Amino acid sequence: MSMQPQSWPEPDPHVAAAIRAMYRGGREAPLAVQVRDRLGELFPDAALADAFGQVGKPGWSPGRLALVTVLQKAANELVTQGDTFPAGRR
């Protein structure tokens, strides 16, 4: 497996504006949006590139996989605590 380091894409400006509008007025934005807004490119590919080969089929970005794992864990914690879905929607 190989990895060709790439920067994370910037969010579409229309989508970013819609999300800001949805969560204005004190409502807390989803965790993934907060992470992107506050930390930017977390776990950049360039920092992890030395751990991967230069030839072979390109693998998924380890930084993005790490972030997805963290977000899934956080989401599972919320579901276990019962804070995510209204009654009857679980």
Coordinates of C-alpha atoms in Angstrom, one line a residue:
M1 CA 0.0 0.0 0.0
S2 CA 1.2 3.5 -0.7
M3 CA 0.1 7.0 0.2
Q4 CA 0.4 10.2 -1.8
P5 CA -0.1 13.0 0.7
Q6 CA -2.9 15.4 -0.2
S7 CA -4.3 18.3 1.7
W8 CA -7.9 17.9 2.9
P9 CA -10.4 19.6 0.6
E10 CA -12.0 22.8 1.7
P11 CA -15.7 22.6 2.4
D12 CA -18.0 23.9 -0.3
P13 CA -18.7 27.6 0.5
H14 CA -22.5 27.1 0.0
V15 CA -22.6 24.1 2.3
A16 CA -20.5 25.9 5.0
A17 CA -22.8 29.0 4.8
A18 CA -25.9 26.8 5.2
I19 CA -24.4 25.0 8.2
R20 CA -23.5 28.3 9.8
A21 CA -27.1 29.5 9.2
M22 CA -28.6 26.3 10.7
Y23 CA -26.5 26.6 13.9
R24 CA -26.6 30.3 14.5
G25 CA -28.2 31.7 17.7
G26 CA -26.6 29.5 20.3
R27 CA -27.2 26.1 18.9
E28 CA -24.0 23.9 18.9
A29 CA -22.8 22.7 15.5
P30 CA -22.1 19.0 15.0
L31 CA -18.8 17.7 16.4
A32 CA -17.3 17.2 12.9
V33 CA -18.0 20.8 12.0
Q34 CA -16.5 22.1 15.2
V35 CA -13.4 20.0 14.7
R36 CA -12.9 21.3 11.2
D37 CA -13.6 24.9 12.2
R38 CA -11.4 24.9 15.2
L39 CA -8.5 22.6 14.3
G40 CA -8.5 22.7 10.5
E41 CA -6.6 19.8 8.9
L42 CA -6.2 17.4 11.8
F43 CA -3.7 14.6 11.3
P44 CA -2.3 15.8 7.9
D45 CA -1.1 13.2 5.4
A46 CA 2.4 14.8 5.2
A47 CA 3.0 14.0 8.9
L48 CA 2.2 10.3 8.3
A49 CA 3.7 9.8 4.8
D50 CA 7.0 8.3 6.0
A51 CA 5.1 5.3 7.5
F52 CA 3.9 4.3 4.0
G53 CA 5.5 3.1 0.8
Q54 CA 5.8 5.2 -2.4
V55 CA 4.6 2.4 -4.8
G56 CA 1.5 0.2 -4.7
K57 CA -2.2 0.8 -4.6
P58 CA -3.0 4.1 -2.8
G59 CA -4.6 3.6 0.6
W60 CA -7.1 5.7 2.4
S61 CA -5.6 8.7 4.2
P62 CA -4.6 7.5 7.7
G63 CA -5.3 11.0 9.1
R64 CA -8.9 10.9 7.8
L65 CA -9.4 7.4 9.0
A66 CA -8.2 8.4 12.5
L67 CA -10.6 11.3 12.6
V68 CA -13.5 9.2 11.4
T69 CA -12.7 6.7 14.2
V70 CA -12.7 9.4 16.8
L71 CA -16.0 10.9 15.5
Q72 CA -17.6 7.4 15.4
K73 CA -16.5 6.8 19.0
A74 CA -18.0 10.1 20.1
A75 CA -21.2 9.4 18.3
N76 CA -21.5 5.9 19.9
E77 CA -20.9 7.5 23.3
L78 CA -23.8 9.9 22.7
V79 CA -26.1 7.1 21.6
T80 CA -25.2 5.0 24.6
Q81 CA -26.0 7.9 26.9
G82 CA -29.3 8.5 25.1
D83 CA -28.5 12.0 24.1
T84 CA -28.8 11.7 20.3
F85 CA -32.3 10.6 19.3
P86 CA -35.7 11.6 20.5
A87 CA -37.8 8.9 22.1
G88 CA -39.1 6.4 19.6
R89 CA -36.4 7.1 17.1
R90 CA -33.7 4.7 18.3

